Tab-separated table of C-alpha atoms in Angstrom:
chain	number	residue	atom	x	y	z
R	29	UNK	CA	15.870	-20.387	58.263
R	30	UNK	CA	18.958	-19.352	60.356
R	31	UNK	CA	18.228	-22.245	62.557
R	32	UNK	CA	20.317	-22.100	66.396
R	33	UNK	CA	22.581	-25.541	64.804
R	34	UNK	CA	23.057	-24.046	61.769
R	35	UNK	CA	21.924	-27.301	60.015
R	36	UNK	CA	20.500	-25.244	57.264
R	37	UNK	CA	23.637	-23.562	56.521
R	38	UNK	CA	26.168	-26.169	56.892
R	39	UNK	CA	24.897	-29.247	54.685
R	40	UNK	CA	24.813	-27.083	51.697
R	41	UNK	CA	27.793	-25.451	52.336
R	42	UNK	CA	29.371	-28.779	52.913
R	43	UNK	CA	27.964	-30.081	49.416
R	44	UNK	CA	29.750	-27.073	47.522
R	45	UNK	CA	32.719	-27.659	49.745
R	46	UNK	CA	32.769	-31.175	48.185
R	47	UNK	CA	32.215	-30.179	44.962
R	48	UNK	CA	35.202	-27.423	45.159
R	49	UNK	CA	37.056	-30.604	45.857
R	50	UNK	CA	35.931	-32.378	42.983
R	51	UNK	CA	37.334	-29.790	41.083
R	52	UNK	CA	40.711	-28.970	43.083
R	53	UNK	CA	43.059	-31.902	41.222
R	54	UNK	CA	41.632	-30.429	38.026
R	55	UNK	CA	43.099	-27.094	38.911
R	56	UNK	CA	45.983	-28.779	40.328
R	57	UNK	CA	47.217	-29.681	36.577
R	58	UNK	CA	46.116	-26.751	34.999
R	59	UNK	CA	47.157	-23.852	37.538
R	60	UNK	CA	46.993	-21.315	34.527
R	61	UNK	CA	43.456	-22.184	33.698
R	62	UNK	CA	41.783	-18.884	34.839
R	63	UNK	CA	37.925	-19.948	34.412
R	64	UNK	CA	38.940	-23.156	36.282
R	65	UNK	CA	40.419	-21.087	38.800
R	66	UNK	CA	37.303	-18.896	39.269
R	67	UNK	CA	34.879	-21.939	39.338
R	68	UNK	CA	37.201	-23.081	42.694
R	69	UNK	CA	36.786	-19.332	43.845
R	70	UNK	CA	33.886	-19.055	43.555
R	71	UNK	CA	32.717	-22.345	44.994
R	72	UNK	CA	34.679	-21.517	48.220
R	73	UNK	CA	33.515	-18.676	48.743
R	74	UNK	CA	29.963	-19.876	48.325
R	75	UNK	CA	30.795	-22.776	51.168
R	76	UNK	CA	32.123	-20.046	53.482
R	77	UNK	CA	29.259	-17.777	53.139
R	78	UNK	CA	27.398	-20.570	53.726
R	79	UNK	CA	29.375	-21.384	56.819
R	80	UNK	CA	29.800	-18.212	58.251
R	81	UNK	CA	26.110	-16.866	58.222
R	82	UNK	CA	25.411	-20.102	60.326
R	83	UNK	CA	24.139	-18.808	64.103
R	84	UNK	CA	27.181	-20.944	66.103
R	85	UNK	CA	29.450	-19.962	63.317
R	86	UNK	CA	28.178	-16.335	64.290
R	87	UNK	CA	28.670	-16.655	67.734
R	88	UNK	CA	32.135	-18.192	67.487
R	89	UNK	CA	33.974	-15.431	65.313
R	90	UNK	CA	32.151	-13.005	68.132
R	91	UNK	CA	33.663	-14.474	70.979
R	92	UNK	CA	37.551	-15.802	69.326
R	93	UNK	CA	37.835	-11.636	68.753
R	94	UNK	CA	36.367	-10.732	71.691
R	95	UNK	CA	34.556	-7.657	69.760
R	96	UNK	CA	30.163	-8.108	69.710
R	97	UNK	CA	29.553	-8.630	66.231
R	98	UNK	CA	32.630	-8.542	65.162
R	99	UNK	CA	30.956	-11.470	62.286
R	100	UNK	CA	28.829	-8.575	60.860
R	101	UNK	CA	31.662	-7.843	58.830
R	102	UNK	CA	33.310	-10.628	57.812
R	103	UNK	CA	29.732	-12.107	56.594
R	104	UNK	CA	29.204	-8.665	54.717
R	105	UNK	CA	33.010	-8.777	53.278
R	106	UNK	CA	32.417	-12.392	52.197
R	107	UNK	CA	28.796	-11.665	50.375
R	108	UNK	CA	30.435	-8.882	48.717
R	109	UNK	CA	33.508	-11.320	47.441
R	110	UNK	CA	31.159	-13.720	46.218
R	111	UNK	CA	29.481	-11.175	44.364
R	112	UNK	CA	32.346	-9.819	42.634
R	113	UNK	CA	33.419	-13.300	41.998
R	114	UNK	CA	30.061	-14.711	40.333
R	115	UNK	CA	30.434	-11.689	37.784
R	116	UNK	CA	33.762	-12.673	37.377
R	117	UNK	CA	33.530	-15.885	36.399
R	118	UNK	CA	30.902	-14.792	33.729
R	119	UNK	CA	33.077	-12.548	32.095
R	120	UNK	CA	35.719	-15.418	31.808
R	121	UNK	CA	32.658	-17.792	30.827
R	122	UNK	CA	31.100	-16.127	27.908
R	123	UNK	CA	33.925	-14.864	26.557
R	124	UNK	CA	36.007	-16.171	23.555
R	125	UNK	CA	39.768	-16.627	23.351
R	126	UNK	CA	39.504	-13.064	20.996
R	127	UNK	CA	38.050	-11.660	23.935
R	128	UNK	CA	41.131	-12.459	26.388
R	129	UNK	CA	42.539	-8.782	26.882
R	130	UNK	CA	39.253	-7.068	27.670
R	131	UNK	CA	37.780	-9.927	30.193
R	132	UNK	CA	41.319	-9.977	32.226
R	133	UNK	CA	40.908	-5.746	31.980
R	134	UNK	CA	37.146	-6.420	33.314
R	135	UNK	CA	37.782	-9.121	35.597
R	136	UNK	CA	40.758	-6.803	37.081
R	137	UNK	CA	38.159	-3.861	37.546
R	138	UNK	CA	35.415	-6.165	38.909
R	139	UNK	CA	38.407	-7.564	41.874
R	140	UNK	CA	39.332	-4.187	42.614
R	141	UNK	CA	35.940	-2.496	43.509
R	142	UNK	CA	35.059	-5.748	45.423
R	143	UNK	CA	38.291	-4.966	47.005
R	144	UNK	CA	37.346	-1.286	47.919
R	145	UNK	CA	34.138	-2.489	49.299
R	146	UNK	CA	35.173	-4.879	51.402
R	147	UNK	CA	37.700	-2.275	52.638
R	148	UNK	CA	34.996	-0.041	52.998
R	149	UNK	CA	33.068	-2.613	55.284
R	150	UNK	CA	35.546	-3.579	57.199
R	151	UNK	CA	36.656	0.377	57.823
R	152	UNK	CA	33.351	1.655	58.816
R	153	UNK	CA	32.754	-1.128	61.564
R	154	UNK	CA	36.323	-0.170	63.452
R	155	UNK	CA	34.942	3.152	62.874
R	156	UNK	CA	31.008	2.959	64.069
R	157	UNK	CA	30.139	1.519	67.969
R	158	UNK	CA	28.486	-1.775	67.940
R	159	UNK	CA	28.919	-3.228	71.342
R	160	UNK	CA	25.628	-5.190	71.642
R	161	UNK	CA	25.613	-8.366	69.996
R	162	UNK	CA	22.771	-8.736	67.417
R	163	UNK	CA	23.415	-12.570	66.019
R	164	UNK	CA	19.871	-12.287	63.672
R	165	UNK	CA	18.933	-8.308	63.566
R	166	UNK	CA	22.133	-6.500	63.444
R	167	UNK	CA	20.691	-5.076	59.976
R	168	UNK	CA	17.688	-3.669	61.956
R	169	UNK	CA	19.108	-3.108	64.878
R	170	UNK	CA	22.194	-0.546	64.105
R	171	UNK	CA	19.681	0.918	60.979
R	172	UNK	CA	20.671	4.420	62.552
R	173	UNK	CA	23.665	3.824	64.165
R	174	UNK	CA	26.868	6.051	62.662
R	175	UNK	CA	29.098	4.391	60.390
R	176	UNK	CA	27.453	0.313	61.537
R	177	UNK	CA	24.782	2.315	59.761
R	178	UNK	CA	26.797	2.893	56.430
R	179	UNK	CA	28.591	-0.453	56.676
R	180	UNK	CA	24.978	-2.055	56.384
R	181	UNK	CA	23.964	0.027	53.184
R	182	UNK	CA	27.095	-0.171	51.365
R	183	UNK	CA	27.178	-3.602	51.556
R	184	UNK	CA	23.275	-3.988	50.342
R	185	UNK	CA	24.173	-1.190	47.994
R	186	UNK	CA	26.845	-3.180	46.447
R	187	UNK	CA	24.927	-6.595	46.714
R	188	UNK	CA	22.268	-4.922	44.638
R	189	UNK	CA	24.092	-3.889	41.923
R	190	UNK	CA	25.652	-7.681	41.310
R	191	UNK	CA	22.512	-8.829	41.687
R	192	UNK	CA	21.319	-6.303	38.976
R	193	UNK	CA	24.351	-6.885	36.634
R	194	UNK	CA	24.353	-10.894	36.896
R	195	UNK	CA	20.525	-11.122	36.245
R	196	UNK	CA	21.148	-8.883	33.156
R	197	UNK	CA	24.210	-10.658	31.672
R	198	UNK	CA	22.431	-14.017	32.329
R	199	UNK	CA	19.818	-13.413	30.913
R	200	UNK	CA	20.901	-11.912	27.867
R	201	UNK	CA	23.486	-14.715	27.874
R	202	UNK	CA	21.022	-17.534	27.827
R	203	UNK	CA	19.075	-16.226	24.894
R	204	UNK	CA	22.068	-17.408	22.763
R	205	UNK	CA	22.809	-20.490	24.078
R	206	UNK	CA	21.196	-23.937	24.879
R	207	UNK	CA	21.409	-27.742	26.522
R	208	UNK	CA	22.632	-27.268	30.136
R	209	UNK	CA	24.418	-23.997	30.007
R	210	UNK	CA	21.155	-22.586	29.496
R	211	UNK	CA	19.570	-24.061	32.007
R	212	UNK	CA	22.597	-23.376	34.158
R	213	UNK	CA	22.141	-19.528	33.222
R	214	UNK	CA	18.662	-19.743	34.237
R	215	UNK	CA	19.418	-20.845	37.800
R	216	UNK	CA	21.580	-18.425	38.251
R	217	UNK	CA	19.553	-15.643	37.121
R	218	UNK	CA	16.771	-16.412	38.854
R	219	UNK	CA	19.069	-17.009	42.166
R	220	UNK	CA	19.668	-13.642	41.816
R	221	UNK	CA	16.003	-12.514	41.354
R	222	UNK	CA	16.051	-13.966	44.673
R	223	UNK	CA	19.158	-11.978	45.378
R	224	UNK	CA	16.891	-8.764	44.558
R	225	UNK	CA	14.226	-9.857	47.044
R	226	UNK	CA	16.824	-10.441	50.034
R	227	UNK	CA	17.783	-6.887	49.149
R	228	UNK	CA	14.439	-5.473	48.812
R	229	UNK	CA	13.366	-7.165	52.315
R	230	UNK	CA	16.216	-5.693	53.930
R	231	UNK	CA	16.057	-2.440	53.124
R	232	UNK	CA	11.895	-2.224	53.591
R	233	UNK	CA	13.386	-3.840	56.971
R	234	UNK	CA	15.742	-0.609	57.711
R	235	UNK	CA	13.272	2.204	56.662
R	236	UNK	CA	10.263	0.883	58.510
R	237	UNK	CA	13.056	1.397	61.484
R	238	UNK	CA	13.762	4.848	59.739
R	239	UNK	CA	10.221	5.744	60.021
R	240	UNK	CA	9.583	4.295	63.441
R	241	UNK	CA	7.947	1.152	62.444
R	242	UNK	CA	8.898	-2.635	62.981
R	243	UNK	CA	9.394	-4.983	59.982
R	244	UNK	CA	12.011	-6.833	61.457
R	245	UNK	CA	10.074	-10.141	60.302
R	246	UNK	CA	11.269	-9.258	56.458
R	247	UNK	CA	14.931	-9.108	57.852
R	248	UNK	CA	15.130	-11.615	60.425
R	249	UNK	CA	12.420	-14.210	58.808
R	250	UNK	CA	12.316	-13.827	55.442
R	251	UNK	CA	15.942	-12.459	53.667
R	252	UNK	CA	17.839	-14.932	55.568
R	253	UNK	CA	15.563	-18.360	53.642
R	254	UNK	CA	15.975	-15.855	50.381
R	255	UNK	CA	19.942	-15.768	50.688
R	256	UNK	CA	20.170	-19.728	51.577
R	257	UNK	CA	18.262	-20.669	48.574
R	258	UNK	CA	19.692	-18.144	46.288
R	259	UNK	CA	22.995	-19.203	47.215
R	260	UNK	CA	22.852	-22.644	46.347
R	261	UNK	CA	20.860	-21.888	43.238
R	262	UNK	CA	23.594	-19.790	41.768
R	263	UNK	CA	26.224	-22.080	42.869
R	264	UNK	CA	24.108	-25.000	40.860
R	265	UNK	CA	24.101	-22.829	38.195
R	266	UNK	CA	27.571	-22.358	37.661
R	267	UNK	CA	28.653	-26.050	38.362
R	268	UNK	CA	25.818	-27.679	36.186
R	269	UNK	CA	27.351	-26.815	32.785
R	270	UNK	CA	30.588	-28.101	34.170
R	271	UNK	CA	29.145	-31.196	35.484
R	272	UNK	CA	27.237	-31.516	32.240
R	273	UNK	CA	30.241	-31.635	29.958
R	274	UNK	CA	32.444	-33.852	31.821
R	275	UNK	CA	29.705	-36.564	31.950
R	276	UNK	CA	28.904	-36.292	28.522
R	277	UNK	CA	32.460	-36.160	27.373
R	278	UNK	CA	32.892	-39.471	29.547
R	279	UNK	CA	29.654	-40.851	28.140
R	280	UNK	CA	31.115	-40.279	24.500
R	281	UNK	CA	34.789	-41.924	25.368
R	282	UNK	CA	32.931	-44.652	26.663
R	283	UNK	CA	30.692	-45.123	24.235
R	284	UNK	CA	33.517	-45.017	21.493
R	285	UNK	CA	35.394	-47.506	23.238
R	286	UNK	CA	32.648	-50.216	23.130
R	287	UNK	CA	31.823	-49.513	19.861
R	288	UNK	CA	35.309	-50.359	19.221
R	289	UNK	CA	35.717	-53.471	20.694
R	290	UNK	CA	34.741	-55.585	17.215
R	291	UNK	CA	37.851	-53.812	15.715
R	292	UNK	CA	39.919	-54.667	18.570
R	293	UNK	CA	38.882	-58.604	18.289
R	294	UNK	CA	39.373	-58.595	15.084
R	295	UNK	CA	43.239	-57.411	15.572
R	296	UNK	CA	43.606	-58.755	18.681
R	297	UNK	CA	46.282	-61.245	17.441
R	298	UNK	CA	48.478	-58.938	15.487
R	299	UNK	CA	48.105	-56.357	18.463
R	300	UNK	CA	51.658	-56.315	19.705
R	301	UNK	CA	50.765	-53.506	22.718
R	302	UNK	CA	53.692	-50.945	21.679
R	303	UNK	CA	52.244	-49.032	24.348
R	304	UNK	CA	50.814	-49.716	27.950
R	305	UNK	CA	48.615	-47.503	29.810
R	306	UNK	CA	45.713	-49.623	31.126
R	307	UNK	CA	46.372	-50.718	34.713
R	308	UNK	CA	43.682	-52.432	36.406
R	309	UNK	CA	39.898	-51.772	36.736
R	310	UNK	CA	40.044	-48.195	38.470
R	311	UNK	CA	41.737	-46.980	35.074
R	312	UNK	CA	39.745	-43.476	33.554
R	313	UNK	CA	38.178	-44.000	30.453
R	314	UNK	CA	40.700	-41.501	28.646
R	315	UNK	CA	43.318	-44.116	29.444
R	316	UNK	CA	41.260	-47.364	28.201
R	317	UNK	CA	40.450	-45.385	24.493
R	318	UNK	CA	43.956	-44.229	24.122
R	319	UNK	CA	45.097	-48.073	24.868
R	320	UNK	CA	42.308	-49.377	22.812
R	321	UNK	CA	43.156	-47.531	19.943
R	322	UNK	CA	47.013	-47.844	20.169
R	323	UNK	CA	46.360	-50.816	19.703
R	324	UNK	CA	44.300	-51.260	17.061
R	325	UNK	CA	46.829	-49.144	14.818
R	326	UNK	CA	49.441	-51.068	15.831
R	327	UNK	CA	47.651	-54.049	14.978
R	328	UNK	CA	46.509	-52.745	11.263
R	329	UNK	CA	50.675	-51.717	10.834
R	330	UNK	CA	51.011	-55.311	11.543
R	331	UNK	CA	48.612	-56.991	9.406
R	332	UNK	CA	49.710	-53.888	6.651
R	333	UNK	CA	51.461	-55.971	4.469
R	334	UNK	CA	48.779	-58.428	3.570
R	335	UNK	CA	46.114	-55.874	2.795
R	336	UNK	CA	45.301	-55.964	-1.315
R	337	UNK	CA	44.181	-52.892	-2.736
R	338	UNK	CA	41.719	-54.988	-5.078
R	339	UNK	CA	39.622	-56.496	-2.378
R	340	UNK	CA	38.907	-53.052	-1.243
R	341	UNK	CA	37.977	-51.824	-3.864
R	342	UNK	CA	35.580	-54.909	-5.115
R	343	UNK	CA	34.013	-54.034	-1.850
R	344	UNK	CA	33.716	-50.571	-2.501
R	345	UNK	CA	32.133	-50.702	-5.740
R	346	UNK	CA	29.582	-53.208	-3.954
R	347	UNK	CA	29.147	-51.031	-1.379
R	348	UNK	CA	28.358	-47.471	-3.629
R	349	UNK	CA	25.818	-49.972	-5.891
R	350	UNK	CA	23.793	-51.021	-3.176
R	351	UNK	CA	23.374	-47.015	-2.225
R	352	UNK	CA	25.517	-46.537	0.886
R	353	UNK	CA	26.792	-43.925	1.625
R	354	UNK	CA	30.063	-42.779	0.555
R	355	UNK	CA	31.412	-43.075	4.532
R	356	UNK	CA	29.539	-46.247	5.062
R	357	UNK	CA	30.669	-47.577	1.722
R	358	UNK	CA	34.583	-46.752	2.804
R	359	UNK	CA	34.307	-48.202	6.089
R	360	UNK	CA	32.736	-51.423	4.826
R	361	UNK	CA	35.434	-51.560	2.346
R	362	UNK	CA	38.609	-50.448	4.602
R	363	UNK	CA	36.645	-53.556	6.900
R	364	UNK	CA	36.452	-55.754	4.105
R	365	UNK	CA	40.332	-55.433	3.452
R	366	UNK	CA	41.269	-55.751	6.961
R	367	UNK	CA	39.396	-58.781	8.031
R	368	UNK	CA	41.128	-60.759	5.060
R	369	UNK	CA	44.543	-59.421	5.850
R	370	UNK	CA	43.836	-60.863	9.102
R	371	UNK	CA	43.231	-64.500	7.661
R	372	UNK	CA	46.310	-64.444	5.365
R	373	UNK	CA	48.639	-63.130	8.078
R	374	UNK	CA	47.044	-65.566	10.314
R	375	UNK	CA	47.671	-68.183	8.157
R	376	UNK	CA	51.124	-66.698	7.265
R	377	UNK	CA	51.946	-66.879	11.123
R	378	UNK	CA	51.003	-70.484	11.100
R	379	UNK	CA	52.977	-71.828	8.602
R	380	UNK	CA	55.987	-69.088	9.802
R	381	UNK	CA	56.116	-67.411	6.529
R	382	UNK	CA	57.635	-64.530	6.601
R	383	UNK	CA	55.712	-61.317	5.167
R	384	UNK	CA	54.660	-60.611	1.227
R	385	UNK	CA	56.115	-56.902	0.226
R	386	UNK	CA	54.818	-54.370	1.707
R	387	UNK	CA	51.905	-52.242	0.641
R	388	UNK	CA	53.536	-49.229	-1.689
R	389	UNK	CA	50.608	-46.445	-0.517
R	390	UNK	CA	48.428	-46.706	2.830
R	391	UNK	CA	45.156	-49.314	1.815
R	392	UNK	CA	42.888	-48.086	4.183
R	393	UNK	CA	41.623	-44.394	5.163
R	394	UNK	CA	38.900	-44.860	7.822
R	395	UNK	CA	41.855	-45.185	10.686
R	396	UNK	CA	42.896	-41.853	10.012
R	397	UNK	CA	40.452	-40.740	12.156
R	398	UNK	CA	38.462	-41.787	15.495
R	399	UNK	CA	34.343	-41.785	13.748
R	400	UNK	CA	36.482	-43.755	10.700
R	401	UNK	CA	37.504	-45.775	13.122
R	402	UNK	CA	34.193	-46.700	14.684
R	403	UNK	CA	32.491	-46.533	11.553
R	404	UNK	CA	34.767	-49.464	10.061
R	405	UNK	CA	34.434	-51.404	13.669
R	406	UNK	CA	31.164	-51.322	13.394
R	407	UNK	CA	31.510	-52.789	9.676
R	408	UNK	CA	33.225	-55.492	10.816
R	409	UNK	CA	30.195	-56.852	13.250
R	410	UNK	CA	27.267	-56.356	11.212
R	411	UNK	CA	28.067	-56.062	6.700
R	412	UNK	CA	27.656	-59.184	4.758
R	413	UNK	CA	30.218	-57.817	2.571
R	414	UNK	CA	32.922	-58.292	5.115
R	415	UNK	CA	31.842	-61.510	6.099
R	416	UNK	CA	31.968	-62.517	2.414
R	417	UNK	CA	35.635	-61.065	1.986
R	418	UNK	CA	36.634	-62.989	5.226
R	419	UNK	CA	35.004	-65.999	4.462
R	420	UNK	CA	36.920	-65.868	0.434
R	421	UNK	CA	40.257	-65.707	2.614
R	422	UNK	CA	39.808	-68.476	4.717
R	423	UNK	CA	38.753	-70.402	1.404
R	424	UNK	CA	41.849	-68.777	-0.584
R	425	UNK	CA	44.565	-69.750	2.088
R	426	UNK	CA	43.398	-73.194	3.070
R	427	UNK	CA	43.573	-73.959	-1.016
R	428	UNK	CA	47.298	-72.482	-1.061
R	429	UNK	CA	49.947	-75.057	-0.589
């Protein structure tokens, strides 16, 4: 798989690299958010093990440090970091905000032993005599060399054991959970089954050399394809639940601000835009509902004073008799009310009449929240009972002198 371009490396690693970027200005506003931070972490360090394990990108660290295989390890140091941060971020990710004191004490260990490792590593390279440059079978190669030799199994040692831990606390995770962080979990775990394998190849690899034999085919073949592919799985894994939410949330803003729009129409006269947010067509969605909805309250404060406590209520009691729902039946009502104080202040506007007194108590209830909201927008496009109310207002001003 560890093609001489590197092709195979470098397009994935490039796709995490974009989607670190994705989630950079994220970070950028919310420095403090420490499972935000480890989702960056974690997806940089996935792009530059992706990167570095790349033949050229082999071959290049080798030759800026002038030392053969001086990329040994800084791949090594960089598999163990990515390690240590995958079971990292899920300690911050399954835990609760009850939870915050032992997951920063366990995140703290988890850094420091990835630390020591890659201390370790980096210690028993300067220490062990490596001066033929092995770009594909280092692993094999050195299997008995002193201290290269040690570097090789403390960092498979130490890849094993994440590999162990994260397919345990995934699974068990994802028995609890479902929707896309399961299937998020899932990847992961099983990209570190595959994490297992690498492992397993490698070290059959280095005691076949023990014992005199060559399975340099399991190292220099086959764990390099397992590493790729488990690599991007687990990176998948972790951004898929993320990716998930956001485009649901944005789904659910979106949809709520269509389903508002018959509200908005309906006030769209008495809407004096107290606020202004929307700016063009490129404005987020988050932007467009708050407007939207500014806008409709400040359109029902204007239209307040001609809403009549008695229409709502008529429509009410029609509402509850024909079996709706108590919601339903409020929404149609609160509708009911609104669409005739629309006609009278309409027609009040018109004929520059100044306003009737003031409504002593709030009329309507469904704008005190956002599904009231929708529910009474949607009342106002499709009940006969509001079109009935409107219809008795338009009737009841044009008779008034």
């Amino acid at each position: 798989m560890n093609d001489s371009n590197g092709l195979g490396f470098y397009l994935p690693g490039a796709m995490l690299l974009v989607a670190a970027g994705l989630k950079a200005p994220a970070l950028y506003r919310n420095p403090r958010d420490e499972l935000l931070r480890s989702v960056v972490t974690l997806l940089v360090l996935a792009t530059a093990v992706f990167g570095f394990t790349a033949i050229p990108t082999l071959v290049a660290v080798n030759r800026f440090t002038g030392i053969p295989n001086a990329a040994a390890p800084v791949v090594f140091s960089l598999l163990t970091a990515f390690s240590g941060a995958n079971i990292v971020l899920i300690f911050r990710w399954s835990s609760g905000p009850e939870d915050g004191e032992r997951t920063r004490r366990l995140s703290r260990l988890c850094t420091m032993v990835t630390l020591a490792v890659i201390v370790a590593i980096n210690v028993l390279f300067a220490l062990g005599n490596a001066p033929v440059e092995r770009l594909r079978d280092l692993d094999t190669y050195y299997a008995s060399t002193p201290y290269i030799r040690e570097m090789i199994l403390l960092y498979l040692a130490a890849h094993t054991t994440a590999a162990v831990t994260m397919t345990l606390l995934c699974r068990r995770w994802a028995r609890e959970v479902h929707g896309a962080l399961r299937a998020g979990l899932l990847l992961i775990a099983f990209g570190y089954v595959l994490n297992l394998l690498y492992d397993i190849a490698k070290f059959s690899a280095i005691g076949a050399r023990w014992a005199g034999g060559d399975w340099d085919f399991l190292s220099i073949g086959i764990a390099p394809a397992l590493a790729s592919v488990s690599a991007l799985l687990i990176a998948t894994g972790f951004v898929l639940p993320l990716v998930s939410q956001h485009v649901t949330g944005q789904w659910e803003m979106w949809r709520r601000y269509f389903r508002l729009r018959p509200l908005s129409r309906e006030l769209r006269g008495a809407t004096r835009h107290s606020i202004h947010l929307a700016g063009g067509p490129w404005t987020p969605i988050e932007i467009r509902l708050t407007q939207r909805e500014s806008d409709i309250h400040d359109g029902i404060l204007t239209v307040s004073p001609y809403l009549h406590a008695d229409v709502r209520e008529r429509a009410l009691e029609e509402e509850l008799a024909a079996g709706r729902s108590t919601d339903e039946a409020v929404a149609v009502a609160d509708a009911a009310a609104l669409a005739s104080a629309v006609v009278l202040w309409s027609r009040a506007q018109g004929a520059r009449e100044g306003a009737v007194a003031k409504a002593a108590s709030p009329v309507l209830t469904s704008p005190n929240s956002p599904s009231g909201l929708v529910r009474m927008s949607r009342a106002l496009a499709t009940s006969a009972t509001v079109r009935s109310c409107r219809q008795s207002a338009v009737l009841q001003s044009s008779s008034t002198p």
